[in-house]
Amino acid sequence: MSLEKTGHESVEAMIAEKIKLEGDIAFEDFMSISLYTKGLGYYLNKKKKTGKSGDFYTSVSVGSAFGSLLAEFFRRFKEHMANPKPFLMVEQGANDGELANDILRYFQQVGELSEVEYWIVEPSSSLQHHQKEQLQKYGFVDQVKWYSCFEEIEDNSIQGVFFSNELVDSFPVKLVVYRHGQWMEKRVTRVDGSFKFKETTLRDLSTLEYIKRWKLPAIEGYQGEVCLGVRRWVKQVASKIKEGLFLTIDYGSKAESLYAPGRGHGTIRAYRNHQQKDELLSYAGEQDLTAHVNFSQIIEEGKASGLEFQDYRDQHQALITMAKHRLLKMETSGGPIDQKFLRQFKTLTHPEIMGSQFKFLSMVK
């Protein structure tokens, strides 16, 4: 997902011009322009996003342990398949390419690099260039193919794994609020040089159907997010998988928890300089905007697209299962303990750090 850069010098100027020409806009559009405008949007500009000098930490930025555990899991899945050659690993939302590097390094270490192929779905040409530079440093660039969109990939061509890590939380969302006996949409307007929210009667049938399907509470003042892009995304991904695993890792929950009556303020948040911000409409293009994922929606759309539900669990449960063989070998081998791996593993699995924050959802075809 990327939007063409125009002659504007900033995202704020782009949005201001759009509002001037069209009137108030959906928050979904505000979020899309803020995050995905080519060269200017938050995800497509040159600012570093993750790690100490970025705006937030990810499991990948903790170290190579996360990627090596995923790779080990993929390898075991590969062994249960009819030994496809090559075994494909398709990543969407590859950011700086570090996860791809960690996964390919693992397959190199176990002597199976020639048996696998890595695809990255990345619409941004600048991010593709950066990923290629990073993977070139480690000698893996020839192992990777890039696609700018799913339309470039043939249907039923993937035998292996499709996966994403912290991708769906960045899909643009509509903001809805229950006010005076009806659902309203929170749209964005411009007042005295600043972006402000404006509530209007919600008339979009798809959004109203979503609210009804996932039982958003009709409680005065209750606010929630509606992500309509998930349906098309799941359907598109499923159509490309001939045989294999669909894995998405993100923060969120199932609908009954996500839209519980006690969560009336919604989950949409802004992040900047490792701080959570409440000013969603400030710093357009300069801060991350993200909302928790409705995993119930992904599961339902997956089943409708021919995927079979396999597992849904917290990151600490998933990674402990993935690491079981490695930890047992480390304990019984009598050799030196990999302290670096253990430190990273504890951070990734600690319930109060990352362990319960992220969820693993897997489906198969």
Coordinates of C-alpha atoms in Angstrom, one line a residue:
M1 CA 0.0 0.0 0.0
S2 CA 1.5 3.3 -1.0
L3 CA 0.1 6.6 -2.3
E4 CA 1.8 8.7 -5.0
K5 CA 3.8 11.7 -3.7
T6 CA 2.4 15.0 -5.0
G7 CA 4.0 18.4 -5.1
H8 CA 3.3 19.0 -1.4
E9 CA 6.2 19.4 1.0
S10 CA 4.5 17.6 3.8
V11 CA 1.7 15.1 4.6
E12 CA 0.0 17.8 6.6
A13 CA -0.2 20.1 3.6
M14 CA -1.5 17.2 1.5
I15 CA -4.3 16.5 3.9
A16 CA -5.1 20.1 4.4
E17 CA -5.5 20.5 0.6
K18 CA -7.7 17.5 0.4
I19 CA -10.0 18.8 3.1
K20 CA -10.1 22.2 1.4
L21 CA -11.2 20.6 -1.8
E22 CA -13.5 17.8 -0.5
G23 CA -14.6 18.8 3.0
D24 CA -14.1 16.6 6.0
I25 CA -12.5 13.2 5.3
A26 CA -12.7 9.8 7.0
F27 CA -10.0 9.0 9.6
E28 CA -9.3 6.0 7.4
D29 CA -8.1 8.3 4.7
F30 CA -6.2 10.5 7.1
M31 CA -4.4 7.4 8.4
S32 CA -3.6 6.1 4.9
I33 CA -2.1 9.4 3.7
S34 CA -0.2 9.9 7.0
L35 CA 1.4 6.4 6.8
Y36 CA 1.7 5.5 3.1
T37 CA 2.3 8.6 1.0
K38 CA 5.3 7.9 -1.2
G39 CA 8.4 9.6 0.2
L40 CA 6.5 11.5 2.9
G41 CA 4.3 9.0 4.8
Y42 CA 5.5 7.6 8.1
Y43 CA 6.4 4.2 6.8
L44 CA 7.8 5.4 3.5
N45 CA 10.1 8.2 4.6
K46 CA 13.7 7.8 5.7
K47 CA 13.2 8.1 9.4
K48 CA 14.3 5.1 11.4
K49 CA 11.2 3.4 12.9
T50 CA 12.4 0.7 15.2
G51 CA 15.0 0.2 17.9
K52 CA 16.6 2.6 20.4
S53 CA 16.8 5.5 17.9
G54 CA 13.3 4.9 16.4
D55 CA 9.8 5.2 17.8
F56 CA 9.1 1.7 19.0
Y57 CA 10.6 -1.8 19.6
T58 CA 9.6 -4.9 17.7
S59 CA 10.4 -8.6 18.3
V60 CA 12.9 -8.3 15.5
S61 CA 14.7 -5.4 17.0
V62 CA 15.3 -7.4 20.2
G63 CA 17.8 -9.5 18.2
S64 CA 18.2 -12.5 16.0
A65 CA 16.5 -15.0 18.3
F66 CA 13.0 -14.2 17.0
G67 CA 13.9 -14.8 13.4
S68 CA 15.9 -18.0 14.2
L69 CA 12.9 -19.5 16.1
L70 CA 10.5 -18.6 13.3
A71 CA 12.9 -20.2 10.8
E72 CA 13.2 -23.4 12.9
F73 CA 9.4 -23.5 13.0
F74 CA 9.2 -23.1 9.2
R75 CA 11.8 -25.8 8.8
R76 CA 9.7 -28.3 10.8
F77 CA 6.6 -27.3 8.8
K78 CA 8.6 -27.9 5.6
E79 CA 9.4 -31.4 6.7
H80 CA 5.7 -32.2 7.0
M81 CA 5.0 -31.1 3.5
A82 CA 5.7 -33.0 0.3
N83 CA 9.2 -31.5 0.3
P84 CA 8.5 -28.7 -2.2
K85 CA 11.5 -27.4 -4.0
P86 CA 12.0 -24.6 -3.5
F87 CA 10.2 -24.2 -0.1
L88 CA 8.8 -20.7 -0.3
M89 CA 8.8 -18.2 2.5
V90 CA 6.8 -15.1 1.6
E91 CA 6.9 -12.1 3.9
Q92 CA 4.8 -8.9 3.7
G93 CA 5.8 -5.9 5.7
A94 CA 9.5 -6.7 5.8
N95 CA 10.5 -3.3 7.0
D96 CA 14.4 -3.1 6.8
G97 CA 14.9 -6.7 5.8
E98 CA 16.4 -7.7 9.2
L99 CA 13.9 -10.5 9.8
A100 CA 14.5 -11.9 6.3
N101 CA 18.3 -11.9 7.1
D102 CA 17.8 -13.7 10.4
I103 CA 15.6 -16.4 8.8
L104 CA 17.9 -17.0 5.8
R105 CA 21.0 -17.1 8.1
Y106 CA 19.4 -19.9 10.1
F107 CA 18.8 -22.0 6.9
Q108 CA 22.4 -21.3 5.9
Q109 CA 23.6 -22.6 9.2
V110 CA 21.7 -25.8 8.9
G111 CA 22.9 -26.3 5.4
E112 CA 19.5 -25.9 3.7
L113 CA 19.8 -22.5 2.1
S114 CA 19.7 -23.9 -1.4
E115 CA 16.3 -25.6 -0.7
V116 CA 14.5 -22.4 0.1
E117 CA 13.4 -19.2 -1.6
Y118 CA 12.3 -16.0 0.0
W119 CA 9.8 -13.6 -1.5
I120 CA 9.0 -10.1 -0.1
V121 CA 5.8 -8.2 -1.0
E122 CA 6.7 -4.6 -0.8
P123 CA 5.0 -1.7 -2.7
S124 CA 7.6 0.9 -1.8
S125 CA 10.5 1.1 -4.3
S126 CA 12.6 2.9 -1.7
L127 CA 12.0 0.2 0.9
Q128 CA 12.8 -2.5 -1.7
H129 CA 16.1 -0.7 -2.4
H130 CA 16.9 -0.5 1.3
Q131 CA 16.0 -4.2 1.9
K132 CA 18.2 -5.2 -1.1
E133 CA 21.2 -3.2 0.3
Q134 CA 20.8 -4.9 3.7
L135 CA 20.5 -8.4 2.3
Q136 CA 23.4 -7.8 0.0
K137 CA 25.6 -7.1 3.0
Y138 CA 24.9 -10.6 4.3
G139 CA 25.1 -12.3 0.9
F140 CA 21.4 -13.3 0.7
V141 CA 20.1 -10.9 -1.9
D142 CA 20.2 -13.6 -4.6
Q143 CA 17.9 -15.8 -2.5
V144 CA 15.1 -13.2 -2.4
K145 CA 12.6 -12.0 -5.0
W146 CA 10.6 -8.8 -4.6
Y147 CA 7.0 -8.2 -5.7
S148 CA 5.4 -4.8 -5.5
C149 CA 1.8 -6.2 -5.1
F150 CA 0.0 -9.5 -4.9
E151 CA -1.3 -9.0 -8.4
E152 CA 2.2 -9.9 -9.6
I153 CA 2.1 -13.3 -7.9
E154 CA 0.2 -16.1 -9.7
D155 CA -2.7 -17.8 -7.9
N156 CA -1.9 -21.1 -6.2
S157 CA 1.9 -20.5 -6.6
I158 CA 3.0 -20.5 -3.0
Q159 CA 4.0 -23.9 -1.5
G160 CA 5.4 -23.0 1.9
V161 CA 4.7 -20.2 4.3
F162 CA 3.2 -16.7 4.0
F163 CA 3.8 -14.6 7.1
S164 CA 3.6 -11.1 8.4
N165 CA 4.9 -9.5 11.6
E166 CA 3.2 -6.3 12.9
L167 CA 1.5 -5.6 9.6
V168 CA -2.2 -5.7 10.1
D169 CA -2.1 -3.2 13.0
S170 CA -1.1 -0.5 10.5
F171 CA -4.1 -1.1 8.2
P172 CA -6.1 2.1 8.0
V173 CA -9.3 2.1 10.2
K174 CA -12.6 3.9 10.5
L175 CA -13.3 5.4 13.9
V176 CA -16.9 5.0 15.1
V177 CA -18.6 6.2 18.3
Y178 CA -22.1 5.5 19.7
R179 CA -23.8 8.8 20.4
H180 CA -27.5 9.5 21.3
G181 CA -28.8 6.2 20.2
Q182 CA -27.0 5.8 16.9
W183 CA -23.5 5.1 15.5
M184 CA -21.5 8.1 14.3
E185 CA -18.3 8.3 12.3
K186 CA -15.4 10.4 13.6
R187 CA -14.1 12.2 10.5
V188 CA -11.3 14.8 10.2
T189 CA -11.7 18.4 9.4
R190 CA -9.5 21.5 9.5
V191 CA -10.2 24.4 12.0
D192 CA -7.9 27.4 12.5
G193 CA -4.9 25.6 11.0
S194 CA -5.3 22.4 13.0
F195 CA -6.9 19.0 12.3
K196 CA -10.0 18.3 14.4
F197 CA -12.4 15.4 14.7
K198 CA -16.0 15.9 13.5
E199 CA -18.8 13.4 14.2
T200 CA -21.3 12.7 11.4
T201 CA -24.0 10.1 11.1
L202 CA -22.6 6.8 10.0
R203 CA -24.2 5.7 6.7
D204 CA -21.7 3.3 5.2
L205 CA -23.4 -0.1 5.0
S206 CA -20.2 -2.2 5.2
T207 CA -19.2 -0.4 8.4
L208 CA -22.6 -0.9 9.9
E209 CA -22.6 -4.6 9.0
Y210 CA -19.2 -4.9 10.7
I211 CA -20.5 -3.3 13.9
K212 CA -23.4 -5.7 13.9
R213 CA -21.3 -8.8 13.1
W214 CA -18.7 -8.2 15.8
K215 CA -21.2 -6.8 18.4
L216 CA -19.7 -3.4 19.2
P217 CA -21.5 -2.3 22.4
A218 CA -24.3 0.3 21.9
I219 CA -23.2 2.2 24.9
E220 CA -23.3 6.0 25.0
G221 CA -19.8 7.3 24.1
Y222 CA -18.4 3.9 23.2
Q223 CA -15.6 4.2 20.6
G224 CA -14.1 1.5 18.4
E225 CA -12.2 0.9 15.2
V226 CA -13.4 -0.8 12.1
C227 CA -10.9 -2.2 9.6
L228 CA -12.5 -3.1 6.3
G229 CA -9.2 -3.8 4.5
V230 CA -8.7 -7.1 6.3
R231 CA -11.3 -9.0 4.1
R232 CA -9.6 -8.1 0.8
W233 CA -6.2 -8.8 2.2
V234 CA -7.0 -12.3 3.6
K235 CA -8.8 -13.3 0.4
Q236 CA -5.9 -12.1 -1.7
V237 CA -3.3 -13.9 0.3
A238 CA -5.3 -17.2 0.5
S239 CA -5.7 -17.2 -3.3
K240 CA -1.9 -17.3 -3.7
I241 CA -1.4 -20.3 -1.4
K242 CA -1.5 -23.7 -3.1
E243 CA -0.3 -25.6 0.0
G244 CA 1.1 -24.1 3.1
L245 CA 0.9 -22.0 6.2
F246 CA -0.6 -18.6 6.8
L247 CA 0.9 -16.9 9.9
T248 CA 0.2 -13.4 11.1
I249 CA 1.9 -12.0 14.3
D250 CA 0.5 -8.8 15.8
Y251 CA -1.0 -7.2 18.9
G252 CA -4.7 -7.5 19.3
S253 CA -7.3 -10.0 20.5
K254 CA -10.5 -11.8 19.5
A255 CA -13.6 -9.7 19.0
E256 CA -15.2 -10.5 22.4
S257 CA -12.2 -9.0 24.1
L258 CA -11.4 -6.3 21.6
Y259 CA -14.9 -4.9 21.8
A260 CA -15.6 -5.6 25.5
P261 CA -17.9 -3.0 27.1
G262 CA -15.1 -1.9 29.4
R263 CA -12.9 -0.9 26.4
G264 CA -14.9 2.1 25.4
H265 CA -12.0 4.3 24.3
G266 CA -10.9 2.1 21.5
T267 CA -7.3 1.0 20.8
I268 CA -6.1 3.5 18.2
R269 CA -2.8 5.0 19.3
A270 CA 0.0 7.1 18.0
Y271 CA 3.7 6.4 18.8
R272 CA 6.6 8.8 18.6
N273 CA 10.0 8.7 20.3
H274 CA 9.0 5.5 22.3
Q275 CA 6.0 7.3 23.8
Q276 CA 2.4 6.7 23.3
K277 CA 0.6 9.8 22.2
D278 CA -3.1 10.6 22.4
E279 CA -2.9 13.4 19.7
L280 CA -3.8 11.2 16.8
L281 CA -4.1 14.2 14.4
S282 CA -0.8 15.8 15.3
Y283 CA 2.6 15.2 13.6
A284 CA 0.9 13.7 10.4
G285 CA 3.5 11.6 8.6
E286 CA 5.9 11.9 11.6
Q287 CA 4.4 9.4 14.0
D288 CA 3.0 5.9 13.9
L289 CA -0.7 5.3 13.9
T290 CA -1.9 1.8 14.9
A291 CA -4.9 -0.1 16.1
H292 CA -5.3 -3.5 17.7
V293 CA -6.1 -6.4 15.4
N294 CA -9.5 -8.2 15.4
F295 CA -8.2 -11.8 15.1
S296 CA -11.8 -13.1 15.0
Q297 CA -12.2 -11.2 11.7
I298 CA -9.0 -12.7 10.2
I299 CA -10.1 -16.2 11.2
E300 CA -13.5 -15.8 9.7
E301 CA -12.2 -14.4 6.5
G302 CA -9.6 -17.1 6.3
K303 CA -12.2 -19.8 6.6
A304 CA -14.3 -18.2 3.9
S305 CA -11.2 -18.1 1.6
G306 CA -10.4 -21.8 2.0
L307 CA -8.0 -21.6 5.0
E308 CA -8.3 -24.0 7.9
F309 CA -7.8 -22.6 11.4
Q310 CA -4.8 -24.1 13.2
D311 CA -3.8 -22.1 16.2
Y312 CA -4.1 -18.9 18.1
R313 CA -2.0 -18.1 21.1
D314 CA 0.1 -15.5 23.0
Q315 CA 3.7 -15.0 21.8
H316 CA 5.2 -16.4 25.0
Q317 CA 3.2 -19.7 24.4
A318 CA 4.1 -19.8 20.7
L319 CA 7.9 -19.1 21.2
I320 CA 8.2 -21.5 24.1
T321 CA 6.8 -24.3 22.0
M322 CA 9.1 -23.3 19.1
A323 CA 12.2 -23.2 21.4
K324 CA 11.5 -26.4 23.2
H325 CA 13.9 -28.6 21.3
R326 CA 16.6 -26.0 21.3
L327 CA 16.3 -25.3 25.0
L328 CA 16.4 -29.1 25.8
K329 CA 19.5 -29.5 23.6
M330 CA 21.1 -26.6 25.3
E331 CA 20.4 -28.1 28.7
T332 CA 21.5 -31.7 28.0
S333 CA 24.5 -31.2 25.6
G334 CA 27.0 -30.2 28.3
G335 CA 28.3 -27.5 26.1
P336 CA 28.3 -23.7 26.6
I337 CA 25.0 -22.0 27.2
D338 CA 24.0 -19.4 24.5
Q339 CA 23.5 -16.6 27.0
K340 CA 22.8 -14.0 24.2
F341 CA 19.9 -16.2 22.9
L342 CA 18.5 -16.7 26.4
R343 CA 18.5 -13.0 27.2
Q344 CA 16.6 -12.3 24.0
F345 CA 14.3 -15.2 24.5
K346 CA 13.3 -13.9 28.0
T347 CA 12.5 -10.5 26.6
L348 CA 10.4 -12.0 23.8
T349 CA 8.5 -14.3 26.1
H350 CA 8.1 -12.2 29.3
P351 CA 4.4 -11.7 29.9
E352 CA 4.9 -8.1 31.0
I353 CA 7.2 -7.2 28.1
M354 CA 6.3 -8.8 24.8
G355 CA 5.1 -12.3 25.7
S356 CA 1.4 -11.5 26.2
Q357 CA 1.3 -8.4 24.0
F358 CA 1.6 -10.2 20.7
K359 CA -0.5 -13.0 19.3
F360 CA 0.3 -15.7 16.8
L361 CA -2.5 -16.8 14.4
S362 CA -1.9 -19.7 12.1
M363 CA -4.1 -21.2 9.4
V364 CA -3.3 -23.8 6.8
K365 CA -4.3 -24.7 3.2

